[in-house]
Coordinates of C-alpha atoms in Angstrom, one line a residue:
X1 CA -11.7 96.9 24.3
X2 CA -11.0 93.3 22.8
X3 CA -7.7 93.3 25.5
X4 CA -9.5 94.7 27.7
X5 CA -12.5 92.6 28.1
X6 CA -9.7 89.9 27.9
X7 CA -7.5 91.3 30.8
X8 CA -11.1 90.8 32.5
X9 CA -11.9 87.5 31.8
X10 CA -8.4 86.8 32.9
X11 CA -9.0 88.1 36.5
X12 CA -12.8 86.3 37.0
X13 CA -12.6 83.7 34.9
X14 CA -14.4 82.6 31.9
X15 CA -17.9 81.4 32.5
X16 CA -18.4 80.3 28.5
X17 CA -18.2 76.5 29.0
X18 CA -16.7 74.2 26.0
X19 CA -16.4 70.6 25.7
X20 CA -19.8 70.0 27.0
X21 CA -18.8 72.2 30.1
X22 CA -17.9 70.0 33.8
X23 CA -19.7 67.6 32.4
X24 CA -18.2 67.2 29.2
X25 CA -15.3 67.8 30.9
X26 CA -15.4 64.5 33.2
X27 CA -16.1 62.5 30.6
X28 CA -13.5 63.1 28.7
X29 CA -10.8 62.6 32.0
X30 CA -12.0 58.7 31.4
X31 CA -12.8 58.6 28.4
X32 CA -9.9 59.4 26.4
X33 CA -8.1 56.9 28.2
X34 CA -10.4 54.5 27.3
X35 CA -10.3 55.0 23.2
X36 CA -6.8 55.1 23.3
X37 CA -6.9 51.7 24.9
X38 CA -10.0 50.3 22.9
X39 CA -8.1 51.3 19.8
X40 CA -5.4 49.0 20.6
X41 CA -7.6 46.1 22.2
X42 CA -9.9 46.0 18.3
X43 CA -6.7 46.1 16.7
X44 CA -3.9 43.9 17.6
X45 CA -2.4 40.9 16.1
X46 CA -2.0 38.9 13.1
X47 CA -5.1 37.0 13.1
X48 CA -6.9 39.7 10.7
X49 CA -8.7 41.2 13.3
X50 CA -9.4 44.8 13.1
X51 CA -12.9 46.3 13.6
X52 CA -14.6 47.3 16.2
X53 CA -17.4 44.9 14.9
X54 CA -15.7 42.1 17.4
X55 CA -18.4 40.0 19.4
X56 CA -15.8 40.1 21.9
X57 CA -12.2 41.1 23.1
X58 CA -9.9 39.5 25.7
X59 CA -8.6 41.1 27.7
X60 CA -5.2 40.8 29.2
X61 CA -4.1 40.1 32.6
X62 CA -3.4 43.1 34.9
X63 CA 1.0 42.5 34.6
X64 CA 1.0 43.7 31.0
X65 CA -0.5 47.2 31.7
X66 CA 2.6 47.9 34.1
X67 CA 5.8 45.9 32.9
X68 CA 8.1 47.3 35.0
X69 CA 11.1 47.2 32.5
X70 CA 8.5 49.4 29.9
X71 CA 7.3 51.7 32.5
X72 CA 11.3 52.4 32.7
X73 CA 11.7 53.1 29.3
X74 CA 9.7 55.6 29.3
X75 CA 10.7 57.1 32.1
X76 CA 13.3 57.8 31.0
X77 CA 12.6 58.9 27.3
X78 CA 11.1 61.9 28.8
X79 CA 14.2 62.2 30.9
X80 CA 15.9 62.5 27.6
X81 CA 13.8 64.6 26.1
X82 CA 14.4 66.8 29.1
X83 CA 17.8 66.6 28.5
X84 CA 17.7 68.0 25.1
X85 CA 15.2 70.4 26.0
X86 CA 17.3 71.9 28.5
X87 CA 20.5 72.5 26.8
X88 CA 21.4 75.8 25.6
X89 CA 21.4 75.3 22.3
X90 CA 20.0 77.5 19.9
X91 CA 17.8 81.0 19.9
X92 CA 16.1 82.3 22.5
X93 CA 12.6 84.1 21.0
X94 CA 10.7 86.3 22.8
X95 CA 7.0 84.8 22.8
X96 CA 3.4 86.7 21.3
X97 CA 1.9 89.3 24.2
X98 CA -0.3 88.2 26.6
X99 CA -3.8 89.1 28.4
X100 CA -1.6 90.9 30.7
X101 CA 1.0 92.4 28.7
X102 CA 3.5 90.2 29.4
X103 CA 6.1 88.1 26.9
X104 CA 7.5 85.2 28.3
X105 CA 10.9 83.8 26.5
X106 CA 11.3 80.5 24.4
X107 CA 14.4 78.9 23.0
X108 CA 14.6 77.5 19.5
X109 CA 16.3 74.2 19.8
X110 CA 14.1 71.3 19.0
X111 CA 15.9 70.1 15.8
X112 CA 18.4 69.8 18.1
X113 CA 16.0 67.5 19.7
X114 CA 15.2 65.5 16.6
X115 CA 18.9 64.9 15.7
X116 CA 19.6 63.2 19.0
X117 CA 15.9 61.2 18.7
X118 CA 17.2 60.1 15.5
X119 CA 20.6 59.3 16.9
X120 CA 19.0 57.5 20.2
X121 CA 17.4 55.1 17.5
X122 CA 20.3 54.2 15.2
X123 CA 22.8 54.0 18.8
X124 CA 19.8 51.3 19.8
X125 CA 20.2 49.4 16.0
X126 CA 24.2 50.0 16.6
X127 CA 24.0 48.1 19.9
X128 CA 22.1 45.5 18.8
X129 CA 19.9 46.4 21.2
X130 CA 15.4 45.3 20.5
X131 CA 14.0 48.3 19.1
X132 CA 11.7 45.8 18.8
X133 CA 10.3 46.0 22.2
X134 CA 8.0 49.0 21.5
X135 CA 5.8 47.1 19.6
X136 CA 6.0 43.8 21.9
X137 CA 5.3 46.3 24.9
X138 CA 2.6 48.8 23.4
X139 CA 0.6 48.4 26.0
X140 CA 2.6 48.8 28.9
X141 CA 3.8 51.8 27.4
X142 CA 0.2 53.2 26.9
X143 CA 0.0 52.9 30.1
X144 CA 3.2 54.9 31.2
X145 CA 2.1 58.2 28.6
X146 CA -1.6 58.1 30.5
X147 CA -0.2 57.3 34.2
X148 CA 2.4 60.5 33.0
X149 CA -0.7 62.6 32.0
X150 CA -2.5 61.9 35.0
X151 CA 0.7 62.5 37.2
X152 CA 1.4 66.0 35.5
X153 CA -1.8 67.5 35.1
X154 CA -2.7 66.9 38.9
X155 CA 0.3 68.8 39.6
X156 CA 0.3 71.3 37.4
X157 CA -2.9 71.9 38.8
X158 CA -2.2 71.8 42.3
X159 CA 0.9 74.6 41.6
X160 CA -1.4 76.5 39.4
X161 CA -3.6 77.3 42.8
X162 CA -1.0 77.4 45.1
X163 CA 0.4 80.1 43.3
X164 CA -3.0 82.1 41.9
X165 CA -1.2 83.8 38.8
X166 CA -0.7 83.7 35.4
X167 CA -4.2 81.9 35.1
X168 CA -6.1 80.9 31.7
X169 CA -9.6 83.2 31.4
X170 CA -11.0 79.5 29.5
X171 CA -9.4 77.2 33.3
X172 CA -10.2 79.3 35.4
X173 CA -14.1 78.9 36.0
X174 CA -14.5 77.7 39.4
X175 CA -15.3 74.4 38.7
X176 CA -12.4 71.9 39.6
X177 CA -13.3 69.5 37.6
X178 CA -13.1 71.8 34.2
X179 CA -10.3 73.9 34.9
X180 CA -8.8 70.9 35.5
X181 CA -9.6 69.6 32.6
X182 CA -8.5 73.1 30.2
X183 CA -5.7 74.1 32.1
X184 CA -5.3 76.5 35.3
X185 CA -2.5 78.1 34.4
X186 CA -2.1 79.7 31.0
X187 CA 1.7 78.8 30.9
X188 CA 2.7 76.9 33.5
X189 CA 6.8 76.8 34.1
X190 CA 9.6 76.2 36.7
X191 CA 12.5 78.6 36.3
X192 CA 12.9 78.3 32.3
X193 CA 11.2 75.2 31.8
X194 CA 7.2 75.3 29.8
X195 CA 5.7 72.5 30.6
X196 CA 3.0 73.5 27.9
X197 CA 5.3 73.5 25.4
X198 CA 7.7 71.2 26.1
X199 CA 4.9 68.6 25.4
X200 CA 3.8 69.9 22.7
X201 CA 7.2 69.6 20.4
X202 CA 9.1 66.8 22.7
X203 CA 8.3 63.7 23.9
X204 CA 4.4 63.1 22.4
X205 CA 6.0 64.3 18.4
X206 CA 9.1 62.3 18.3
X207 CA 7.5 59.9 20.4
X208 CA 5.6 58.9 17.6
X209 CA 8.5 59.3 15.2
X210 CA 10.2 56.8 17.7
X211 CA 7.2 54.1 17.2
X212 CA 7.2 54.5 13.8
X213 CA 10.9 53.5 13.0
X214 CA 10.5 50.7 15.7
X215 CA 7.5 49.3 13.8
X216 CA 8.9 49.4 10.6
X217 CA 12.0 47.4 11.7
X218 CA 9.2 44.5 13.2
X219 CA 7.9 44.3 9.7
X220 CA 10.9 43.9 8.7
X221 CA 11.9 42.0 10.6
X222 CA 9.3 40.0 10.4
X223 CA 8.2 39.7 6.9
X224 CA 12.4 39.9 5.9
X225 CA 12.1 43.7 3.9
X226 CA 9.7 46.8 4.4
X227 CA 7.0 47.3 2.4
X228 CA 6.5 50.2 0.3
X229 CA 3.3 50.7 2.8
X230 CA 5.2 50.8 5.6
X231 CA 7.7 53.3 4.1
X232 CA 5.4 55.5 3.1
X233 CA 3.9 56.1 6.0
X234 CA 6.7 56.3 7.8
X235 CA 8.4 59.0 5.2
X236 CA 5.3 61.0 5.2
X237 CA 4.9 61.2 9.6
X238 CA 8.6 61.7 9.7
X239 CA 8.6 64.7 7.3
X240 CA 5.6 66.3 9.5
X241 CA 7.2 65.7 12.8
X242 CA 10.3 67.3 10.9
X243 CA 8.3 70.4 10.0
X244 CA 6.9 70.7 12.6
X245 CA 10.3 71.0 14.4
X246 CA 11.7 73.5 11.9
X247 CA 9.0 76.0 12.2
X248 CA 8.7 75.5 16.0
X249 CA 8.8 79.4 15.9
X250 CA 5.1 79.4 14.8
X251 CA 3.8 77.2 17.0
X252 CA 4.1 80.0 19.3
X253 CA 0.9 82.2 17.8
X254 CA -1.4 79.1 17.4
X255 CA -4.1 78.7 19.6
X256 CA -3.4 75.9 22.0
X257 CA -0.3 78.2 23.4
X258 CA -1.7 81.5 23.4
X259 CA -5.5 81.3 24.7
X260 CA -5.2 77.1 26.1
X261 CA -4.2 76.8 29.8
X262 CA -2.0 74.0 30.4
X263 CA -4.0 71.0 31.7
X264 CA -5.3 67.5 31.4
X265 CA -6.4 68.3 28.0
X266 CA -3.5 69.1 26.1
X267 CA -0.8 66.6 28.7
X268 CA -3.3 63.8 27.6
X269 CA -3.3 64.7 24.0
X270 CA 0.3 65.6 24.2
X271 CA 2.1 63.0 26.0
X272 CA -0.8 59.3 25.0
X273 CA -3.4 60.5 21.9
X274 CA -0.2 61.9 19.8
X275 CA 1.7 59.0 19.7
X276 CA -0.7 56.1 20.0
X277 CA -3.8 57.4 18.1
X278 CA -1.4 58.9 14.9
X279 CA 0.9 55.6 14.9
X280 CA -2.3 53.5 14.5
X281 CA -1.7 53.3 10.8
X282 CA 1.9 51.9 11.6
X283 CA 1.0 49.4 13.6
X284 CA -1.9 48.6 11.6
X285 CA 1.1 47.3 8.8
X286 CA 2.6 45.1 10.8
X287 CA -0.1 42.9 11.4
X288 CA -1.9 43.5 7.8
X289 CA 1.1 43.6 5.2
X290 CA -0.8 45.5 2.8
X291 CA 1.2 45.7 -1.1
X292 CA 0.6 48.8 -3.1
X293 CA 1.0 48.5 -6.6
X294 CA 2.5 51.5 -8.2
X295 CA -0.2 53.9 -9.9
X296 CA -1.4 54.1 -6.3
X297 CA 1.7 54.7 -4.7
X298 CA 2.2 57.7 -7.2
X299 CA -1.2 58.8 -6.4
X300 CA -1.2 58.8 -3.0
X301 CA 2.7 60.8 -3.2
X302 CA 1.2 63.2 -5.0
X303 CA -1.9 63.7 -2.5
X304 CA 0.7 64.1 -0.1
X305 CA 3.0 66.8 -1.9
X306 CA -0.3 69.0 -2.5
X307 CA -1.5 69.0 1.2
X308 CA 1.6 69.4 2.5
X309 CA 2.5 72.6 0.0
X310 CA -1.4 73.8 0.4
X311 CA 0.5 73.6 4.8
X312 CA 3.0 74.9 5.1
X313 CA 2.6 77.8 1.4
X314 CA -0.2 78.9 3.4
X315 CA 1.5 79.1 7.0
X316 CA 4.6 80.6 5.4
X317 CA 2.6 83.1 4.2
X318 CA 0.6 84.3 7.5
X319 CA 4.0 84.1 9.1
X320 CA 5.4 86.3 6.2
X321 CA 2.5 88.7 6.1
X322 CA 2.3 88.9 10.2
X323 CA 6.1 89.8 10.3
X324 CA 6.9 91.8 7.6
X325 CA 3.1 93.6 6.6
X326 CA 5.0 96.5 5.2
X327 CA 6.8 94.9 2.6
X328 CA 6.0 96.4 -1.0
X329 CA 4.7 92.7 -1.9
X330 CA 1.5 93.2 -0.3
X331 CA 1.2 97.2 -0.8
X332 CA -1.6 96.2 -3.5
X333 CA -3.3 92.8 -2.4
X334 CA -6.3 92.2 -0.3
X335 CA -6.5 93.2 3.1
X336 CA -9.1 94.1 5.8
X337 CA -7.5 97.0 7.9
X338 CA -8.7 96.6 11.7
X339 CA -8.8 99.7 14.8
X340 CA -5.4 98.1 15.8
X341 CA -3.6 98.7 12.7
X342 CA -3.3 95.1 11.9
X343 CA -4.3 93.7 8.4
X344 CA -6.9 90.6 7.7
X345 CA -5.3 88.9 4.6
X346 CA -8.0 88.2 1.8
X347 CA -5.3 87.1 -0.5
X348 CA -3.5 84.0 -1.8
X349 CA -4.1 81.0 0.0
X350 CA -6.3 83.5 2.6
X351 CA -8.0 84.3 -0.1
X352 CA -9.7 81.2 -1.1
X353 CA -10.7 79.4 2.7
X354 CA -10.4 81.2 5.6
X355 CA -7.9 77.7 6.8
X356 CA -6.2 76.7 3.9
X357 CA -4.0 75.0 6.5
X358 CA -6.6 73.4 7.5
X359 CA -7.5 72.0 4.2
X360 CA -3.6 71.0 3.8
X361 CA -3.5 69.2 7.4
X362 CA -6.7 66.8 6.2
X363 CA -5.2 66.0 2.6
X364 CA -2.2 64.7 4.6
X365 CA -4.2 63.0 6.5
X366 CA -5.9 61.0 4.0
X367 CA -2.5 60.1 2.6
X368 CA -1.5 58.9 5.3
X369 CA -3.8 55.6 5.9
X370 CA -4.0 55.6 1.7
X371 CA -1.7 52.9 2.3
X372 CA -3.3 50.9 4.5
X373 CA -6.7 50.0 1.9
X374 CA -10.0 50.4 2.8
X375 CA -10.7 46.5 3.7
X376 CA -10.5 47.9 7.2
X377 CA -11.9 51.3 9.3
X378 CA -9.6 51.7 12.2
X379 CA -6.7 52.9 10.3
X380 CA -8.9 55.4 9.0
X381 CA -9.2 56.9 12.4
X382 CA -6.7 59.8 12.4
X383 CA -8.1 61.4 9.2
X384 CA -11.8 61.5 10.5
X385 CA -10.9 62.5 14.1
X386 CA -8.6 65.4 12.3
X387 CA -11.4 66.6 9.9
X388 CA -13.8 67.0 13.3
X389 CA -11.0 68.7 15.6
X390 CA -10.4 70.8 12.2
X391 CA -14.1 71.9 11.9
X392 CA -15.0 72.0 15.8
X393 CA -11.5 73.9 15.8
X394 CA -12.2 76.6 12.9
X395 CA -15.8 77.5 15.0
X396 CA -13.6 78.5 17.8
X397 CA -11.5 80.4 15.7
X398 CA -14.9 81.6 14.4
X399 CA -16.0 82.7 17.6
X400 CA -12.3 84.6 18.9
X401 CA -12.0 86.6 15.8
X402 CA -16.0 87.6 16.1
X403 CA -15.1 89.0 19.1
X404 CA -12.0 90.5 18.5
X405 CA -12.9 92.2 14.6
X406 CA -16.7 92.4 15.4
X407 CA -18.3 94.3 11.3
X408 CA -14.6 93.4 10.2
X409 CA -14.8 90.1 10.4
X410 CA -18.4 89.9 9.3
X411 CA -17.1 91.2 6.2
X412 CA -14.0 88.5 5.9
X413 CA -16.2 85.9 5.8
X414 CA -17.8 87.9 3.0
X415 CA -15.2 88.3 1.0
X416 CA -13.9 84.4 1.7
X417 CA -17.4 82.5 2.2
X418 CA -15.5 79.6 2.6
X419 CA -14.1 78.1 6.1
X420 CA -12.4 74.9 5.1
X421 CA -13.8 72.9 1.9
X422 CA -13.7 75.1 -1.7
X423 CA -17.4 75.6 -2.9
X424 CA -18.2 73.7 -0.2
X425 CA -18.2 74.5 3.3

C-alpha cells in the first residue's frame, strides 16, 4: 500500500509543502548566501572581533568577491574532483530500490578521491605553492561556490523540466520556486555521472578538509607553530570526512539520496555551506589563537571518542542488521515485524533512542567547537545548527515512518520513547 501511494505521489507531485512552502523556499534561496557571507564578515581578521553584536561591518570592494584567480582555482578544483570521480576504480553497487522500482548503479571509489586530494595538498606544499591563498581569498572562493551552486541548480531544473522523468515527489508540486529549491529530479544524471551522489560526497566534504589543511598552514606560518586547538579541530574533522568516505555506500540509504530531489537546497548545502560554514572553527583559530590546558585536551578528545563510538557503532549496527536480518546473532533480539517482512530494531543503540546516530553526531560537533573556547559565540554555530537540523530531520523521519508503518510505528515509539537524547527528548 505504501509503495503504491509513493508511486502516485511521484507521478502527480506531492503538495505537502515543507520549509515554509514557496515563500520559505524563496527566503532560503536568497537567505542562505547572505548567511554564509555574514559569518565571514562578522568573524574575520585578527582584531579580536567575532560577533554579530558589532555596530557596523565594512564591506570590501566588489573586486574582492570576484578575484579571477580564485574563481579559476575553484573551477580547477571541481574539474579535479570530477576526474577522480569518473576514473574506473572501485566496486559498482546497486542503490536502493526507488519508487518506480528501478535501481541505479553507483561506483564506490571516494577513498581514492580522498587519497588523490591529500596527494594534491602535499604536492602543492612540496612545490612551495602558497596554500595560504585559500585564507587570503576566502571571500572570492565563497562567491565561486555560490555561483556554481546556482548554475548547477538552474541547469538541473531545466534538464528535469525537459526530460519529465525520474522526478522527485517532494519537488514536483507545480510551483517553480519550490521545485527549484527542493529539486525537481530525484537523481539527475548525465550518462553515469550522478550529480547528487558526486556533490554529496566529493567537492564539499573534501573541500572542507582541504580548507582546514590550508588554515593549519596559515596558523603555523603566522605563529611559528601549530596550536593544540587547531590540531584537534583539524584531526577531528578529518576523521569525520574520512569516515564518511570510508562508508560511502551507506549514504545511498539516507533520506537525502532516497527521498530528496537534487536542487538548490542540496547543491548549495554541498558546495557552499559545508566547506565554508563547517570550517568556521579552523578560520576562527587562525585569527584568535587559543591555548588549551592538558586536562581540557583530554576531556575534548574523550567527548569526541564517545560521540564517534555512538555515531559509527549505531550506523554499523543498523547497516549490518539491514543486510543480514537472519543472522543468528539477532534471533533473540527484540524487534517489531512489519507486514512486508522487515523488522524494526528495538535493541542495541536503537533501543536506547530512535536516532542514536544523531546523538553521536551532536556530541562530535560539540567536541569540534570546544577547542575555540567560550569567549565567542560564532565558532559554536555548527553544533547549534546541527542540533536544530537533526531535530527537524527527526520530525521528518517520524512523519515518513508513521505513514509507512502506521500503528507498528506507534508501538515502536512506545518501546523507544526518546527520539535523540535519552531521558530528555
